[in-house]
Amino acid sequence: MAELKLLGTWLSPFSCRVIWALKLKGIPFEYVEEDLANKSSMLLQYNPVHKKIPVLVHGGKPINESMVIVEYLDETWPDHPLLPTHPYERALARFWVKFIEDKGSSMWAIFRSKGEEQEKAVKDTTEILKTIEEEAMGLMGESKYFGGENIGIVDIAFGPIAHWLPVIEKVGGVQVLEPHKFPKLQTWIQNFKQDVVISENLPDEEKMVAFFKRRREMILASASA
């Protein structure tokens, strides 16, 4: 099989999505840490459109966007599938992946804003979590994950909620993911983060908090200048 190389950054949930998929499927790869403040010529060559990570390079050919990469991995290496085999279940999985891809940006707006703008981001994120709690969680039944008893593509897509949202809450000084409001989601988060592959491939929370605090200060200072 042709060489696999992943360009990413340590605290990116989008990089982690790809790492989780690679590890869950047992696919060997080389990881290349990118400095987004000083992007490498390799990153600019392989993602000239968005100039962002993650980028998976397979046999010299680049694939961009985290969930596109995850599907590519699942199609190219069919062992330990991440997508369901039944067409209807695959369609449902893709629906929820698209849902979080379309709606997830409000989560990041929490730490980048303050005042009324932050309040709106909190409200929007709460509505997203309510939809997941009431609709997506109902599809799981008694299963541990969206993928059944094994982590699947929807779990990977929702991964940022499990580890990054609590950090955003700390940095932004807000609480969104309240246990009494989202009990099913909290149970899923515990199961997800207890999986060995996931737990061994999560960025350090303290380092994340320190980084995002500095980033928030820079963003807010720039906005008020």
PDB file of C-alpha atoms in Angstrom:
ATOM      1  CA  MET A   1       0.000   0.000   0.000  1.00  0.00           C
ATOM      2  CA  ALA A   2       1.274   3.448  -0.882  1.00  0.00           C
ATOM      3  CA  GLU A   3       2.756   5.627   1.826  1.00  0.00           C
ATOM      4  CA  LEU A   4       0.349   7.611   4.012  1.00  0.00           C
ATOM      5  CA  LYS A   5       1.242  10.977   5.497  1.00  0.00           C
ATOM      6  CA  LEU A   6      -0.987  13.185   7.664  1.00  0.00           C
ATOM      7  CA  LEU A   7      -0.377  16.918   8.000  1.00  0.00           C
ATOM      8  CA  GLY A   8      -2.015  18.276  11.150  1.00  0.00           C
ATOM      9  CA  THR A   9      -1.668  20.284  14.346  1.00  0.00           C
ATOM     10  CA  TRP A  10      -1.694  18.906  17.881  1.00  0.00           C
ATOM     11  CA  LEU A  11      -4.760  20.721  19.222  1.00  0.00           C
ATOM     12  CA  SER A  12      -6.949  20.526  16.145  1.00  0.00           C
ATOM     13  CA  PRO A  13     -10.097  18.398  16.540  1.00  0.00           C
ATOM     14  CA  PHE A  14     -10.109  18.038  12.771  1.00  0.00           C
ATOM     15  CA  SER A  15      -6.634  16.502  12.797  1.00  0.00           C
ATOM     16  CA  CYS A  16      -7.707  14.269  15.682  1.00  0.00           C
ATOM     17  CA  ARG A  17     -10.718  13.016  13.728  1.00  0.00           C
ATOM     18  CA  VAL A  18      -8.371  11.639  11.080  1.00  0.00           C
ATOM     19  CA  ILE A  19      -5.933  10.229  13.643  1.00  0.00           C
ATOM     20  CA  TRP A  20      -8.791   8.427  15.414  1.00  0.00           C
ATOM     21  CA  ALA A  21      -9.984   6.913  12.134  1.00  0.00           C
ATOM     22  CA  LEU A  22      -6.474   5.779  11.189  1.00  0.00           C
ATOM     23  CA  LYS A  23      -5.862   4.247  14.611  1.00  0.00           C
ATOM     24  CA  LEU A  24      -9.292   2.596  14.850  1.00  0.00           C
ATOM     25  CA  LYS A  25      -8.741   0.985  11.462  1.00  0.00           C
ATOM     26  CA  GLY A  26      -5.130   0.019  12.262  1.00  0.00           C
ATOM     27  CA  ILE A  27      -3.646   1.904   9.305  1.00  0.00           C
ATOM     28  CA  PRO A  28       0.035   2.883   9.636  1.00  0.00           C
ATOM     29  CA  PHE A  29       0.882   6.486   8.770  1.00  0.00           C
ATOM     30  CA  GLU A  30       3.444   9.227   9.241  1.00  0.00           C
ATOM     31  CA  TYR A  31       2.317  12.301  11.149  1.00  0.00           C
ATOM     32  CA  VAL A  32       3.709  15.732  10.244  1.00  0.00           C
ATOM     33  CA  GLU A  33       3.087  18.561  12.740  1.00  0.00           C
ATOM     34  CA  GLU A  34       2.323  21.856  11.009  1.00  0.00           C
ATOM     35  CA  ASP A  35       2.897  25.356  12.374  1.00  0.00           C
ATOM     36  CA  LEU A  36      -0.077  27.288  11.038  1.00  0.00           C
ATOM     37  CA  ALA A  37       1.664  30.586  11.761  1.00  0.00           C
ATOM     38  CA  ASN A  38       4.416  29.493   9.395  1.00  0.00           C
ATOM     39  CA  LYS A  39       2.815  27.086   6.944  1.00  0.00           C
ATOM     40  CA  SER A  40       5.123  24.649   5.239  1.00  0.00           C
ATOM     41  CA  SER A  41       5.618  24.513   1.497  1.00  0.00           C
ATOM     42  CA  MET A  42       4.243  20.978   1.642  1.00  0.00           C
ATOM     43  CA  LEU A  43       0.943  22.164   3.157  1.00  0.00           C
ATOM     44  CA  LEU A  44       0.626  24.969   0.609  1.00  0.00           C
ATOM     45  CA  GLN A  45       1.381  22.522  -2.194  1.00  0.00           C
ATOM     46  CA  TYR A  46      -1.111  19.892  -1.073  1.00  0.00           C
ATOM     47  CA  ASN A  47      -3.933  22.232  -0.030  1.00  0.00           C
ATOM     48  CA  PRO A  48      -3.583  25.319  -2.244  1.00  0.00           C
ATOM     49  CA  VAL A  49      -7.310  26.138  -2.027  1.00  0.00           C
ATOM     50  CA  HIS A  50      -7.835  26.490   1.746  1.00  0.00           C
ATOM     51  CA  LYS A  51      -4.230  26.182   2.989  1.00  0.00           C
ATOM     52  CA  LYS A  52      -5.530  24.362   6.080  1.00  0.00           C
ATOM     53  CA  ILE A  53      -4.997  21.110   7.913  1.00  0.00           C
ATOM     54  CA  PRO A  54      -5.667  18.248   8.018  1.00  0.00           C
ATOM     55  CA  VAL A  55      -4.306  16.947   4.750  1.00  0.00           C
ATOM     56  CA  LEU A  56      -3.885  13.238   4.093  1.00  0.00           C
ATOM     57  CA  VAL A  57      -1.311  12.431   1.437  1.00  0.00           C
ATOM     58  CA  HIS A  58      -1.731   8.946  -0.043  1.00  0.00           C
ATOM     59  CA  GLY A  59       0.849   7.941  -2.589  1.00  0.00           C
ATOM     60  CA  GLY A  60       1.591  11.582  -3.302  1.00  0.00           C
ATOM     61  CA  LYS A  61      -2.094  12.480  -3.782  1.00  0.00           C
ATOM     62  CA  PRO A  62      -3.698  14.846  -1.228  1.00  0.00           C
ATOM     63  CA  ILE A  63      -7.160  14.523   0.332  1.00  0.00           C
ATOM     64  CA  ASN A  64      -8.512  17.496   2.306  1.00  0.00           C
ATOM     65  CA  GLU A  65     -11.269  18.124   4.892  1.00  0.00           C
ATOM     66  CA  SER A  66     -11.424  15.845   7.928  1.00  0.00           C
ATOM     67  CA  MET A  67     -14.678  13.995   7.289  1.00  0.00           C
ATOM     68  CA  VAL A  68     -13.929  13.615   3.580  1.00  0.00           C
ATOM     69  CA  ILE A  69     -10.647  12.007   4.638  1.00  0.00           C
ATOM     70  CA  VAL A  70     -12.431   9.710   7.101  1.00  0.00           C
ATOM     71  CA  GLU A  71     -14.788   8.464   4.355  1.00  0.00           C
ATOM     72  CA  TYR A  72     -11.851   8.017   2.003  1.00  0.00           C
ATOM     73  CA  LEU A  73     -10.079   5.880   4.596  1.00  0.00           C
ATOM     74  CA  ASP A  74     -13.207   3.792   5.119  1.00  0.00           C
ATOM     75  CA  GLU A  75     -13.614   3.148   1.408  1.00  0.00           C
ATOM     76  CA  THR A  76      -9.935   2.433   0.796  1.00  0.00           C
ATOM     77  CA  TRP A  77      -9.431   0.224   3.873  1.00  0.00           C
ATOM     78  CA  PRO A  78     -12.766  -1.591   4.396  1.00  0.00           C
ATOM     79  CA  ASP A  79     -11.663  -3.544   7.493  1.00  0.00           C
ATOM     80  CA  HIS A  80     -13.102  -2.198  10.768  1.00  0.00           C
ATOM     81  CA  PRO A  81     -15.753  -0.120   8.962  1.00  0.00           C
ATOM     82  CA  LEU A  82     -16.746   3.273  10.318  1.00  0.00           C
ATOM     83  CA  LEU A  83     -19.837   3.691   8.131  1.00  0.00           C
ATOM     84  CA  PRO A  84     -22.805   1.315   8.477  1.00  0.00           C
ATOM     85  CA  THR A  85     -23.289  -1.284   5.744  1.00  0.00           C
ATOM     86  CA  HIS A  86     -27.049  -0.748   5.305  1.00  0.00           C
ATOM     87  CA  PRO A  87     -27.830   2.063   2.823  1.00  0.00           C
ATOM     88  CA  TYR A  88     -30.445   3.702   5.062  1.00  0.00           C
ATOM     89  CA  GLU A  89     -28.165   3.661   8.100  1.00  0.00           C
ATOM     90  CA  ARG A  90     -25.334   5.055   5.977  1.00  0.00           C
ATOM     91  CA  ALA A  91     -27.634   7.875   4.875  1.00  0.00           C
ATOM     92  CA  LEU A  92     -28.535   8.638   8.508  1.00  0.00           C
ATOM     93  CA  ALA A  93     -24.873   8.661   9.490  1.00  0.00           C
ATOM     94  CA  ARG A  94     -24.038  11.071   6.675  1.00  0.00           C
ATOM     95  CA  PHE A  95     -26.969  13.281   7.709  1.00  0.00           C
ATOM     96  CA  TRP A  96     -25.595  13.697  11.250  1.00  0.00           C
ATOM     97  CA  VAL A  97     -22.054  14.220  10.013  1.00  0.00           C
ATOM     98  CA  LYS A  98     -23.328  17.026   7.775  1.00  0.00           C
ATOM     99  CA  PHE A  99     -25.410  18.404  10.642  1.00  0.00           C
ATOM    100  CA  ILE A 100     -22.406  18.935  12.900  1.00  0.00           C
ATOM    101  CA  GLU A 101     -20.272  20.171  10.014  1.00  0.00           C
ATOM    102  CA  ASP A 102     -22.897  22.800   9.167  1.00  0.00           C
ATOM    103  CA  LYS A 103     -23.767  23.812  12.740  1.00  0.00           C
ATOM    104  CA  GLY A 104     -20.570  23.285  14.717  1.00  0.00           C
ATOM    105  CA  SER A 105     -19.048  26.695  14.043  1.00  0.00           C
ATOM    106  CA  SER A 106     -21.210  28.332  16.729  1.00  0.00           C
ATOM    107  CA  MET A 107     -19.290  26.325  19.334  1.00  0.00           C
ATOM    108  CA  TRP A 108     -16.063  28.025  18.288  1.00  0.00           C
ATOM    109  CA  ALA A 109     -17.700  31.452  18.298  1.00  0.00           C
ATOM    110  CA  ILE A 110     -18.100  31.156  22.086  1.00  0.00           C
ATOM    111  CA  PHE A 111     -14.411  31.590  22.813  1.00  0.00           C
ATOM    112  CA  ARG A 112     -13.861  34.153  20.057  1.00  0.00           C
ATOM    113  CA  SER A 113     -16.536  36.583  21.288  1.00  0.00           C
ATOM    114  CA  LYS A 114     -17.979  38.378  24.307  1.00  0.00           C
ATOM    115  CA  GLY A 115     -21.153  40.186  25.297  1.00  0.00           C
ATOM    116  CA  GLU A 116     -24.200  39.813  23.069  1.00  0.00           C
ATOM    117  CA  GLU A 117     -22.253  37.997  20.369  1.00  0.00           C
ATOM    118  CA  GLN A 118     -21.110  35.373  22.860  1.00  0.00           C
ATOM    119  CA  GLU A 119     -24.622  35.056  24.282  1.00  0.00           C
ATOM    120  CA  LYS A 120     -25.914  34.298  20.792  1.00  0.00           C
ATOM    121  CA  ALA A 121     -23.170  31.691  20.266  1.00  0.00           C
ATOM    122  CA  VAL A 122     -24.085  30.038  23.577  1.00  0.00           C
ATOM    123  CA  LYS A 123     -27.776  30.007  22.620  1.00  0.00           C
ATOM    124  CA  ASP A 124     -27.037  28.559  19.171  1.00  0.00           C
ATOM    125  CA  THR A 125     -24.739  25.889  20.617  1.00  0.00           C
ATOM    126  CA  THR A 126     -27.331  24.949  23.232  1.00  0.00           C
ATOM    127  CA  GLU A 127     -29.915  24.442  20.487  1.00  0.00           C
ATOM    128  CA  ILE A 128     -27.498  22.215  18.571  1.00  0.00           C
ATOM    129  CA  LEU A 129     -26.860  20.110  21.676  1.00  0.00           C
ATOM    130  CA  LYS A 130     -30.615  19.855  22.325  1.00  0.00           C
ATOM    131  CA  THR A 131     -31.160  18.539  18.806  1.00  0.00           C
ATOM    132  CA  ILE A 132     -28.406  15.958  19.277  1.00  0.00           C
ATOM    133  CA  GLU A 133     -29.744  14.967  22.712  1.00  0.00           C
ATOM    134  CA  GLU A 134     -33.359  14.631  21.568  1.00  0.00           C
ATOM    135  CA  GLU A 135     -32.971  13.366  18.005  1.00  0.00           C
ATOM    136  CA  ALA A 136     -29.559  11.825  17.343  1.00  0.00           C
ATOM    137  CA  MET A 137     -29.300  10.090  20.715  1.00  0.00           C
ATOM    138  CA  GLY A 138     -32.649   8.424  20.160  1.00  0.00           C
ATOM    139  CA  LEU A 139     -31.193   6.558  17.188  1.00  0.00           C
ATOM    140  CA  MET A 140     -28.573   4.924  19.422  1.00  0.00           C
ATOM    141  CA  GLY A 141     -31.035   2.925  21.499  1.00  0.00           C
ATOM    142  CA  GLU A 142     -29.042   1.022  24.114  1.00  0.00           C
ATOM    143  CA  SER A 143     -25.801   1.194  22.134  1.00  0.00           C
ATOM    144  CA  LYS A 144     -22.666   2.847  23.522  1.00  0.00           C
ATOM    145  CA  TYR A 145     -21.959   4.768  20.339  1.00  0.00           C
ATOM    146  CA  PHE A 146     -23.649   6.089  17.243  1.00  0.00           C
ATOM    147  CA  GLY A 147     -21.864   3.276  15.436  1.00  0.00           C
ATOM    148  CA  GLY A 148     -23.352   0.618  17.741  1.00  0.00           C
ATOM    149  CA  GLU A 149     -20.927  -1.096  20.100  1.00  0.00           C
ATOM    150  CA  ASN A 150     -17.958   0.232  18.138  1.00  0.00           C
ATOM    151  CA  ILE A 151     -17.052   3.827  17.376  1.00  0.00           C
ATOM    152  CA  GLY A 152     -18.313   4.916  13.970  1.00  0.00           C
ATOM    153  CA  ILE A 153     -18.161   7.922  11.691  1.00  0.00           C
ATOM    154  CA  VAL A 154     -20.801   9.942  13.590  1.00  0.00           C
ATOM    155  CA  ASP A 155     -18.901   9.488  16.859  1.00  0.00           C
ATOM    156  CA  ILE A 156     -15.765  10.760  15.136  1.00  0.00           C
ATOM    157  CA  ALA A 157     -17.634  13.745  13.702  1.00  0.00           C
ATOM    158  CA  PHE A 158     -19.075  14.605  17.137  1.00  0.00           C
ATOM    159  CA  GLY A 159     -15.680  14.199  18.832  1.00  0.00           C
ATOM    160  CA  PRO A 160     -15.075  17.962  19.247  1.00  0.00           C
ATOM    161  CA  ILE A 161     -18.095  18.145  21.565  1.00  0.00           C
ATOM    162  CA  ALA A 162     -16.517  15.600  23.896  1.00  0.00           C
ATOM    163  CA  HIS A 163     -13.108  17.202  24.459  1.00  0.00           C
ATOM    164  CA  TRP A 164     -12.982  20.667  22.905  1.00  0.00           C
ATOM    165  CA  LEU A 165     -16.308  22.111  24.044  1.00  0.00           C
ATOM    166  CA  PRO A 166     -15.426  21.798  27.766  1.00  0.00           C
ATOM    167  CA  VAL A 167     -12.195  23.686  27.056  1.00  0.00           C
ATOM    168  CA  ILE A 168     -14.100  26.374  25.159  1.00  0.00           C
ATOM    169  CA  GLU A 169     -16.470  26.692  28.130  1.00  0.00           C
ATOM    170  CA  LYS A 170     -13.542  27.244  30.512  1.00  0.00           C
ATOM    171  CA  VAL A 171     -11.874  29.790  28.268  1.00  0.00           C
ATOM    172  CA  GLY A 172     -15.106  31.631  27.470  1.00  0.00           C
ATOM    173  CA  GLY A 173     -16.337  31.618  31.071  1.00  0.00           C
ATOM    174  CA  VAL A 174     -19.657  29.982  30.224  1.00  0.00           C
ATOM    175  CA  GLN A 175     -21.430  26.665  30.809  1.00  0.00           C
ATOM    176  CA  VAL A 176     -23.292  25.051  27.959  1.00  0.00           C
ATOM    177  CA  LEU A 177     -22.913  21.303  28.356  1.00  0.00           C
ATOM    178  CA  GLU A 178     -24.837  21.038  31.622  1.00  0.00           C
ATOM    179  CA  PRO A 179     -25.200  17.382  32.750  1.00  0.00           C
ATOM    180  CA  HIS A 180     -28.825  17.671  33.883  1.00  0.00           C
ATOM    181  CA  LYS A 181     -29.832  19.102  30.502  1.00  0.00           C
ATOM    182  CA  PHE A 182     -27.931  16.605  28.373  1.00  0.00           C
ATOM    183  CA  PRO A 183     -27.731  13.275  30.260  1.00  0.00           C
ATOM    184  CA  LYS A 184     -27.607  11.087  27.147  1.00  0.00           C
ATOM    185  CA  LEU A 185     -24.891  13.213  25.593  1.00  0.00           C
ATOM    186  CA  GLN A 186     -22.898  13.096  28.829  1.00  0.00           C
ATOM    187  CA  THR A 187     -23.084   9.294  28.864  1.00  0.00           C
ATOM    188  CA  TRP A 188     -21.911   9.166  25.260  1.00  0.00           C
ATOM    189  CA  ILE A 189     -19.014  11.526  26.063  1.00  0.00           C
ATOM    190  CA  GLN A 190     -17.881   9.294  28.923  1.00  0.00           C
ATOM    191  CA  ASN A 191     -18.024   6.176  26.732  1.00  0.00           C
ATOM    192  CA  PHE A 192     -16.262   7.913  23.857  1.00  0.00           C
ATOM    193  CA  LYS A 193     -13.389   9.291  25.933  1.00  0.00           C
ATOM    194  CA  GLN A 194     -12.915   5.979  27.740  1.00  0.00           C
ATOM    195  CA  ASP A 195     -12.147   4.167  24.497  1.00  0.00           C
ATOM    196  CA  VAL A 196      -8.410   3.430  24.488  1.00  0.00           C
ATOM    197  CA  VAL A 197      -7.789   4.729  20.956  1.00  0.00           C
ATOM    198  CA  ILE A 198      -9.586   7.982  21.718  1.00  0.00           C
ATOM    199  CA  SER A 199      -8.112   8.529  25.192  1.00  0.00           C
ATOM    200  CA  GLU A 200      -4.566   7.952  23.935  1.00  0.00           C
ATOM    201  CA  ASN A 201      -5.024  10.430  21.100  1.00  0.00           C
ATOM    202  CA  LEU A 202      -6.498  13.482  22.803  1.00  0.00           C
ATOM    203  CA  PRO A 203      -4.477  16.691  23.260  1.00  0.00           C
ATOM    204  CA  ASP A 204      -3.591  17.697  26.815  1.00  0.00           C
ATOM    205  CA  GLU A 205      -6.469  19.727  28.276  1.00  0.00           C
ATOM    206  CA  GLU A 206      -4.311  22.114  30.329  1.00  0.00           C
ATOM    207  CA  LYS A 207      -2.177  22.973  27.308  1.00  0.00           C
ATOM    208  CA  MET A 208      -5.329  23.512  25.264  1.00  0.00           C
ATOM    209  CA  VAL A 209      -6.800  25.878  27.867  1.00  0.00           C
ATOM    210  CA  ALA A 210      -3.570  27.899  27.974  1.00  0.00           C
ATOM    211  CA  PHE A 211      -3.403  28.098  24.170  1.00  0.00           C
ATOM    212  CA  PHE A 212      -7.040  29.089  23.690  1.00  0.00           C
ATOM    213  CA  LYS A 213      -6.835  31.705  26.452  1.00  0.00           C
ATOM    214  CA  ARG A 214      -3.938  33.394  24.661  1.00  0.00           C
ATOM    215  CA  ARG A 215      -5.776  33.102  21.376  1.00  0.00           C
ATOM    216  CA  ARG A 216      -8.973  34.571  22.836  1.00  0.00           C
ATOM    217  CA  GLU A 217      -7.064  37.533  24.285  1.00  0.00           C
ATOM    218  CA  MET A 218      -5.464  38.219  20.908  1.00  0.00           C
ATOM    219  CA  ILE A 219      -8.778  38.003  19.044  1.00  0.00           C
ATOM    220  CA  LEU A 220     -10.649  40.253  21.460  1.00  0.00           C
ATOM    221  CA  ALA A 221      -7.804  42.756  21.589  1.00  0.00           C
ATOM    222  CA  SER A 222      -7.712  42.905  17.789  1.00  0.00           C
ATOM    223  CA  ALA A 223     -11.499  43.366  17.619  1.00  0.00           C
ATOM    224  CA  SER A 224     -11.445  46.295  20.044  1.00  0.00           C
ATOM    225  CA  ALA A 225      -8.428  48.023  18.464  1.00  0.00           C
TER     226      ALA A 225
END
